[in-house]
């Protein structure tokens, strides 16, 4: 599959392949593109395996448009939009390995439903503590 056309809205990058099939990915996966101006976003080149923005030092593979996790889970969305949260300290609070939590956030591993719920509950508990403070 090769993407031949791209466009953006506030939350997504869209792509169309040579067969006119459309794809989309959340810009939460690409913070440089998410924060970039329209002018910066327009300065890309298609390569053999993907799209490259030289001035942003950002690459997106064609293959990634077909990934199942084009939309971040609730857990991923929380950490991708709240960079101020120290992932290592939060992982210790929950009682899991920090590297494992980073793998969940980045999509390298997928938590069980029970583990995901445990982490989301800890996020809610932290929010309640912050409100009470």
mmCIF file with all atom_site columns, N, CA and C in Angstrom, residues 87-128:
data_model
loop_
_atom_site.group_PDB
_atom_site.id
_atom_site.type_symbol
_atom_site.label_atom_id
_atom_site.label_alt_id
_atom_site.label_comp_id
_atom_site.label_asym_id
_atom_site.label_entity_id
_atom_site.label_seq_id
_atom_site.pdbx_PDB_ins_code
_atom_site.Cartn_x
_atom_site.Cartn_y
_atom_site.Cartn_z
_atom_site.occupancy
_atom_site.B_iso_or_equiv
_atom_site.pdbx_formal_charge
_atom_site.auth_seq_id
_atom_site.auth_comp_id
_atom_site.auth_asym_id
_atom_site.auth_atom_id
_atom_site.pdbx_PDB_model_num
ATOM 1   N N  . UNK A 1 87  ? 5.556  9.489  33.894 1.00 0.00 ? 87  UNK A N  1
ATOM 2   C CA . UNK A 1 87  ? 5.102  8.122  33.656 1.00 0.00 ? 87  UNK A CA 1
ATOM 3   C C  . UNK A 1 87  ? 5.748  7.150  34.635 1.00 0.00 ? 87  UNK A C  1
ATOM 4   N N  . UNK A 1 88  ? 7.023  7.311  34.893 1.00 0.00 ? 88  UNK A N  1
ATOM 5   C CA . UNK A 1 88  ? 7.717  6.395  35.813 1.00 0.00 ? 88  UNK A CA 1
ATOM 6   C C  . UNK A 1 88  ? 7.120  6.473  37.218 1.00 0.00 ? 88  UNK A C  1
ATOM 7   N N  . UNK A 1 89  ? 6.878  7.685  37.699 1.00 0.00 ? 89  UNK A N  1
ATOM 8   C CA . UNK A 1 89  ? 6.305  7.832  39.040 1.00 0.00 ? 89  UNK A CA 1
ATOM 9   C C  . UNK A 1 89  ? 4.864  7.323  39.085 1.00 0.00 ? 89  UNK A C  1
ATOM 10  N N  . UNK A 1 90  ? 4.119  7.573  38.037 1.00 0.00 ? 90  UNK A N  1
ATOM 11  C CA . UNK A 1 90  ? 2.741  7.075  37.994 1.00 0.00 ? 90  UNK A CA 1
ATOM 12  C C  . UNK A 1 90  ? 2.741  5.548  37.995 1.00 0.00 ? 90  UNK A C  1
ATOM 13  N N  . UNK A 1 91  ? 3.638  4.929  37.233 1.00 0.00 ? 91  UNK A N  1
ATOM 14  C CA . UNK A 1 91  ? 3.725  3.467  37.181 1.00 0.00 ? 91  UNK A CA 1
ATOM 15  C C  . UNK A 1 91  ? 4.033  2.907  38.573 1.00 0.00 ? 91  UNK A C  1
ATOM 16  N N  . UNK A 1 92  ? 4.942  3.542  39.281 1.00 0.00 ? 92  UNK A N  1
ATOM 17  C CA . UNK A 1 92  ? 5.263  3.093  40.642 1.00 0.00 ? 92  UNK A CA 1
ATOM 18  C C  . UNK A 1 92  ? 4.026  3.182  41.534 1.00 0.00 ? 92  UNK A C  1
ATOM 19  N N  . UNK A 1 93  ? 3.278  4.242  41.373 1.00 0.00 ? 93  UNK A N  1
ATOM 20  C CA . UNK A 1 93  ? 2.053  4.434  42.154 1.00 0.00 ? 93  UNK A CA 1
ATOM 21  C C  . UNK A 1 93  ? 1.066  3.290  41.918 1.00 0.00 ? 93  UNK A C  1
ATOM 22  N N  . UNK A 1 94  ? 0.958  2.864  40.664 1.00 0.00 ? 94  UNK A N  1
ATOM 23  C CA . UNK A 1 94  ? 0.028  1.799  40.296 1.00 0.00 ? 94  UNK A CA 1
ATOM 24  C C  . UNK A 1 94  ? 0.613  0.422  40.624 1.00 0.00 ? 94  UNK A C  1
ATOM 25  N N  . UNK A 1 95  ? 1.934  0.361  40.747 1.00 0.00 ? 95  UNK A N  1
ATOM 26  C CA . UNK A 1 95  ? 2.583  -0.910 41.051 1.00 0.00 ? 95  UNK A CA 1
ATOM 27  C C  . UNK A 1 95  ? 2.936  -1.727 39.827 1.00 0.00 ? 95  UNK A C  1
ATOM 28  N N  . UNK A 1 96  ? 3.213  -1.025 38.708 1.00 0.00 ? 96  UNK A N  1
ATOM 29  C CA . UNK A 1 96  ? 3.656  -1.743 37.514 1.00 0.00 ? 96  UNK A CA 1
ATOM 30  C C  . UNK A 1 96  ? 4.995  -1.188 37.061 1.00 0.00 ? 96  UNK A C  1
ATOM 31  N N  . UNK A 1 97  ? 5.659  -1.942 36.244 1.00 0.00 ? 97  UNK A N  1
ATOM 32  C CA . UNK A 1 97  ? 6.964  -1.553 35.724 1.00 0.00 ? 97  UNK A CA 1
ATOM 33  C C  . UNK A 1 97  ? 6.815  -0.334 34.812 1.00 0.00 ? 97  UNK A C  1
ATOM 34  N N  . UNK A 1 98  ? 7.634  0.714  35.026 1.00 0.00 ? 98  UNK A N  1
ATOM 35  C CA . UNK A 1 98  ? 7.531  1.921  34.181 1.00 0.00 ? 98  UNK A CA 1
ATOM 36  C C  . UNK A 1 98  ? 7.722  1.644  32.684 1.00 0.00 ? 98  UNK A C  1
ATOM 37  N N  . UNK A 1 99  ? 8.629  0.741  32.352 1.00 0.00 ? 99  UNK A N  1
ATOM 38  C CA . UNK A 1 99  ? 8.847  0.412  30.943 1.00 0.00 ? 99  UNK A CA 1
ATOM 39  C C  . UNK A 1 99  ? 7.608  -0.235 30.343 1.00 0.00 ? 99  UNK A C  1
ATOM 40  N N  . UNK A 1 100 ? 6.943  -1.081 31.118 1.00 0.00 ? 100 UNK A N  1
ATOM 41  C CA . UNK A 1 100 ? 5.725  -1.723 30.649 1.00 0.00 ? 100 UNK A CA 1
ATOM 42  C C  . UNK A 1 100 ? 4.632  -0.673 30.391 1.00 0.00 ? 100 UNK A C  1
ATOM 43  N N  . UNK A 1 101 ? 4.488  0.293  31.306 1.00 0.00 ? 101 UNK A N  1
ATOM 44  C CA . UNK A 1 101 ? 3.496  1.349  31.098 1.00 0.00 ? 101 UNK A CA 1
ATOM 45  C C  . UNK A 1 101 ? 3.825  2.157  29.852 1.00 0.00 ? 101 UNK A C  1
ATOM 46  N N  . UNK A 1 102 ? 5.094  2.486  29.642 1.00 0.00 ? 102 UNK A N  1
ATOM 47  C CA . UNK A 1 102 ? 5.479  3.209  28.424 1.00 0.00 ? 102 UNK A CA 1
ATOM 48  C C  . UNK A 1 102 ? 5.138  2.393  27.177 1.00 0.00 ? 102 UNK A C  1
ATOM 49  N N  . UNK A 1 103 ? 5.331  1.080  27.246 1.00 0.00 ? 103 UNK A N  1
ATOM 50  C CA . UNK A 1 103 ? 4.983  0.219  26.113 1.00 0.00 ? 103 UNK A CA 1
ATOM 51  C C  . UNK A 1 103 ? 3.477  0.230  25.857 1.00 0.00 ? 103 UNK A C  1
ATOM 52  N N  . UNK A 1 104 ? 2.677  0.280  26.919 1.00 0.00 ? 104 UNK A N  1
ATOM 53  C CA . UNK A 1 104 ? 1.223  0.399  26.743 1.00 0.00 ? 104 UNK A CA 1
ATOM 54  C C  . UNK A 1 104 ? 0.878  1.732  26.080 1.00 0.00 ? 104 UNK A C  1
ATOM 55  N N  . UNK A 1 105 ? 1.499  2.798  26.554 1.00 0.00 ? 105 UNK A N  1
ATOM 56  C CA . UNK A 1 105 ? 1.210  4.140  26.029 1.00 0.00 ? 105 UNK A CA 1
ATOM 57  C C  . UNK A 1 105 ? 1.586  4.241  24.553 1.00 0.00 ? 105 UNK A C  1
ATOM 58  N N  . UNK A 1 106 ? 2.734  3.688  24.188 1.00 0.00 ? 106 UNK A N  1
ATOM 59  C CA . UNK A 1 106 ? 3.219  3.798  22.818 1.00 0.00 ? 106 UNK A CA 1
ATOM 60  C C  . UNK A 1 106 ? 2.670  2.731  21.877 1.00 0.00 ? 106 UNK A C  1
ATOM 61  N N  . UNK A 1 107 ? 1.863  1.821  22.410 1.00 0.00 ? 107 UNK A N  1
ATOM 62  C CA . UNK A 1 107 ? 1.241  0.815  21.566 1.00 0.00 ? 107 UNK A CA 1
ATOM 63  C C  . UNK A 1 107 ? 2.102  -0.388 21.246 1.00 0.00 ? 107 UNK A C  1
ATOM 64  N N  . UNK A 1 108 ? 3.261  -0.526 21.913 1.00 0.00 ? 108 UNK A N  1
ATOM 65  C CA . UNK A 1 108 ? 4.115  -1.680 21.664 1.00 0.00 ? 108 UNK A CA 1
ATOM 66  C C  . UNK A 1 108 ? 3.556  -2.934 22.330 1.00 0.00 ? 108 UNK A C  1
ATOM 67  N N  . UNK A 1 109 ? 2.821  -2.724 23.411 1.00 0.00 ? 109 UNK A N  1
ATOM 68  C CA . UNK A 1 109 ? 2.139  -3.815 24.105 1.00 0.00 ? 109 UNK A CA 1
ATOM 69  C C  . UNK A 1 109 ? 0.727  -3.356 24.406 1.00 0.00 ? 109 UNK A C  1
ATOM 70  N N  . UNK A 1 110 ? -0.157 -4.331 24.571 1.00 0.00 ? 110 UNK A N  1
ATOM 71  C CA . UNK A 1 110 ? -1.552 -4.012 24.862 1.00 0.00 ? 110 UNK A CA 1
ATOM 72  C C  . UNK A 1 110 ? -1.899 -4.600 26.232 1.00 0.00 ? 110 UNK A C  1
ATOM 73  N N  . UNK A 1 111 ? -2.410 -3.751 27.145 1.00 0.00 ? 111 UNK A N  1
ATOM 74  C CA . UNK A 1 111 ? -2.759 -4.280 28.463 1.00 0.00 ? 111 UNK A CA 1
ATOM 75  C C  . UNK A 1 111 ? -4.033 -5.121 28.400 1.00 0.00 ? 111 UNK A C  1
ATOM 76  N N  . UNK A 1 112 ? -4.159 -6.044 29.338 1.00 0.00 ? 112 UNK A N  1
ATOM 77  C CA . UNK A 1 112 ? -5.418 -6.777 29.449 1.00 0.00 ? 112 UNK A CA 1
ATOM 78  C C  . UNK A 1 112 ? -6.499 -5.776 29.840 1.00 0.00 ? 112 UNK A C  1
ATOM 79  N N  . UNK A 1 113 ? -7.755 -6.161 29.663 1.00 0.00 ? 113 UNK A N  1
ATOM 80  C CA . UNK A 1 113 ? -8.864 -5.277 30.057 1.00 0.00 ? 113 UNK A CA 1
ATOM 81  C C  . UNK A 1 113 ? -8.772 -4.945 31.544 1.00 0.00 ? 113 UNK A C  1
ATOM 82  N N  . UNK A 1 114 ? -8.420 -5.941 32.359 1.00 0.00 ? 114 UNK A N  1
ATOM 83  C CA . UNK A 1 114 ? -8.307 -5.724 33.803 1.00 0.00 ? 114 UNK A CA 1
ATOM 84  C C  . UNK A 1 114 ? -7.192 -4.731 34.129 1.00 0.00 ? 114 UNK A C  1
ATOM 85  N N  . UNK A 1 115 ? -6.030 -4.901 33.472 1.00 0.00 ? 115 UNK A N  1
ATOM 86  C CA . UNK A 1 115 ? -4.895 -4.008 33.724 1.00 0.00 ? 115 UNK A CA 1
ATOM 87  C C  . UNK A 1 115 ? -5.220 -2.596 33.261 1.00 0.00 ? 115 UNK A C  1
ATOM 88  N N  . UNK A 1 116 ? -5.851 -2.473 32.092 1.00 0.00 ? 116 UNK A N  1
ATOM 89  C CA . UNK A 1 116 ? -6.223 -1.147 31.594 1.00 0.00 ? 116 UNK A CA 1
ATOM 90  C C  . UNK A 1 116 ? -7.185 -0.464 32.565 1.00 0.00 ? 116 UNK A C  1
ATOM 91  N N  . UNK A 1 117 ? -8.142 -1.212 33.078 1.00 0.00 ? 117 UNK A N  1
ATOM 92  C CA . UNK A 1 117 ? -9.094 -0.640 34.033 1.00 0.00 ? 117 UNK A CA 1
ATOM 93  C C  . UNK A 1 117 ? -8.398 -0.221 35.317 1.00 0.00 ? 117 UNK A C  1
ATOM 94  N N  . UNK A 1 118 ? -7.425 -1.008 35.755 1.00 0.00 ? 118 UNK A N  1
ATOM 95  C CA . UNK A 1 118 ? -6.646 -0.671 36.948 1.00 0.00 ? 118 UNK A CA 1
ATOM 96  C C  . UNK A 1 118 ? -5.912 0.663  36.759 1.00 0.00 ? 118 UNK A C  1
ATOM 97  N N  . UNK A 1 119 ? -5.320 0.847  35.595 1.00 0.00 ? 119 UNK A N  1
ATOM 98  C CA . UNK A 1 119 ? -4.582 2.081  35.307 1.00 0.00 ? 119 UNK A CA 1
ATOM 99  C C  . UNK A 1 119 ? -5.553 3.257  35.193 1.00 0.00 ? 119 UNK A C  1
ATOM 100 N N  . UNK A 1 120 ? -6.664 3.068  34.495 1.00 0.00 ? 120 UNK A N  1
ATOM 101 C CA . UNK A 1 120 ? -7.647 4.146  34.358 1.00 0.00 ? 120 UNK A CA 1
ATOM 102 C C  . UNK A 1 120 ? -8.226 4.528  35.720 1.00 0.00 ? 120 UNK A C  1
ATOM 103 N N  . UNK A 1 121 ? -8.446 3.561  36.585 1.00 0.00 ? 121 UNK A N  1
ATOM 104 C CA . UNK A 1 121 ? -8.935 3.863  37.942 1.00 0.00 ? 121 UNK A CA 1
ATOM 105 C C  . UNK A 1 121 ? -7.918 4.695  38.709 1.00 0.00 ? 121 UNK A C  1
ATOM 106 N N  . UNK A 1 122 ? -6.649 4.367  38.543 1.00 0.00 ? 122 UNK A N  1
ATOM 107 C CA . UNK A 1 122 ? -5.602 5.145  39.216 1.00 0.00 ? 122 UNK A CA 1
ATOM 108 C C  . UNK A 1 122 ? -5.551 6.574  38.672 1.00 0.00 ? 122 UNK A C  1
ATOM 109 N N  . UNK A 1 123 ? -5.808 6.740  37.381 1.00 0.00 ? 123 UNK A N  1
ATOM 110 C CA . UNK A 1 123 ? -5.864 8.080  36.788 1.00 0.00 ? 123 UNK A CA 1
ATOM 111 C C  . UNK A 1 123 ? -7.013 8.869  37.410 1.00 0.00 ? 123 UNK A C  1
ATOM 112 N N  . UNK A 1 124 ? -8.164 8.239  37.538 1.00 0.00 ? 124 UNK A N  1
ATOM 113 C CA . UNK A 1 124 ? -9.327 8.907  38.146 1.00 0.00 ? 124 UNK A CA 1
ATOM 114 C C  . UNK A 1 124 ? -9.051 9.258  39.611 1.00 0.00 ? 124 UNK A C  1
ATOM 115 N N  . UNK A 1 125 ? -8.401 8.345  40.323 1.00 0.00 ? 125 UNK A N  1
ATOM 116 C CA . UNK A 1 125 ? -8.066 8.603  41.723 1.00 0.00 ? 125 UNK A CA 1
ATOM 117 C C  . UNK A 1 125 ? -7.112 9.798  41.836 1.00 0.00 ? 125 UNK A C  1
ATOM 118 N N  . UNK A 1 126 ? -6.123 9.857  40.957 1.00 0.00 ? 126 UNK A N  1
ATOM 119 C CA . UNK A 1 126 ? -5.187 10.987 40.952 1.00 0.00 ? 126 UNK A CA 1
ATOM 120 C C  . UNK A 1 126 ? -5.930 12.275 40.690 1.00 0.00 ? 126 UNK A C  1
ATOM 121 N N  . UNK A 1 127 ? -6.870 12.256 39.744 1.00 0.00 ? 127 UNK A N  1
ATOM 122 C CA . UNK A 1 127 ? -7.667 13.449 39.444 1.00 0.00 ? 127 UNK A CA 1
ATOM 123 C C  . UNK A 1 127 ? -8.472 13.891 40.665 1.00 0.00 ? 127 UNK A C  1
ATOM 124 N N  . UNK A 1 128 ? -9.068 12.955 41.349 1.00 0.00 ? 128 UNK A N  1
ATOM 125 C CA . UNK A 1 128 ? -9.838 13.293 42.548 1.00 0.00 ? 128 UNK A CA 1
ATOM 126 C C  . UNK A 1 128 ? -8.945 13.893 43.631 1.00 0.00 ? 128 UNK A C  1
#
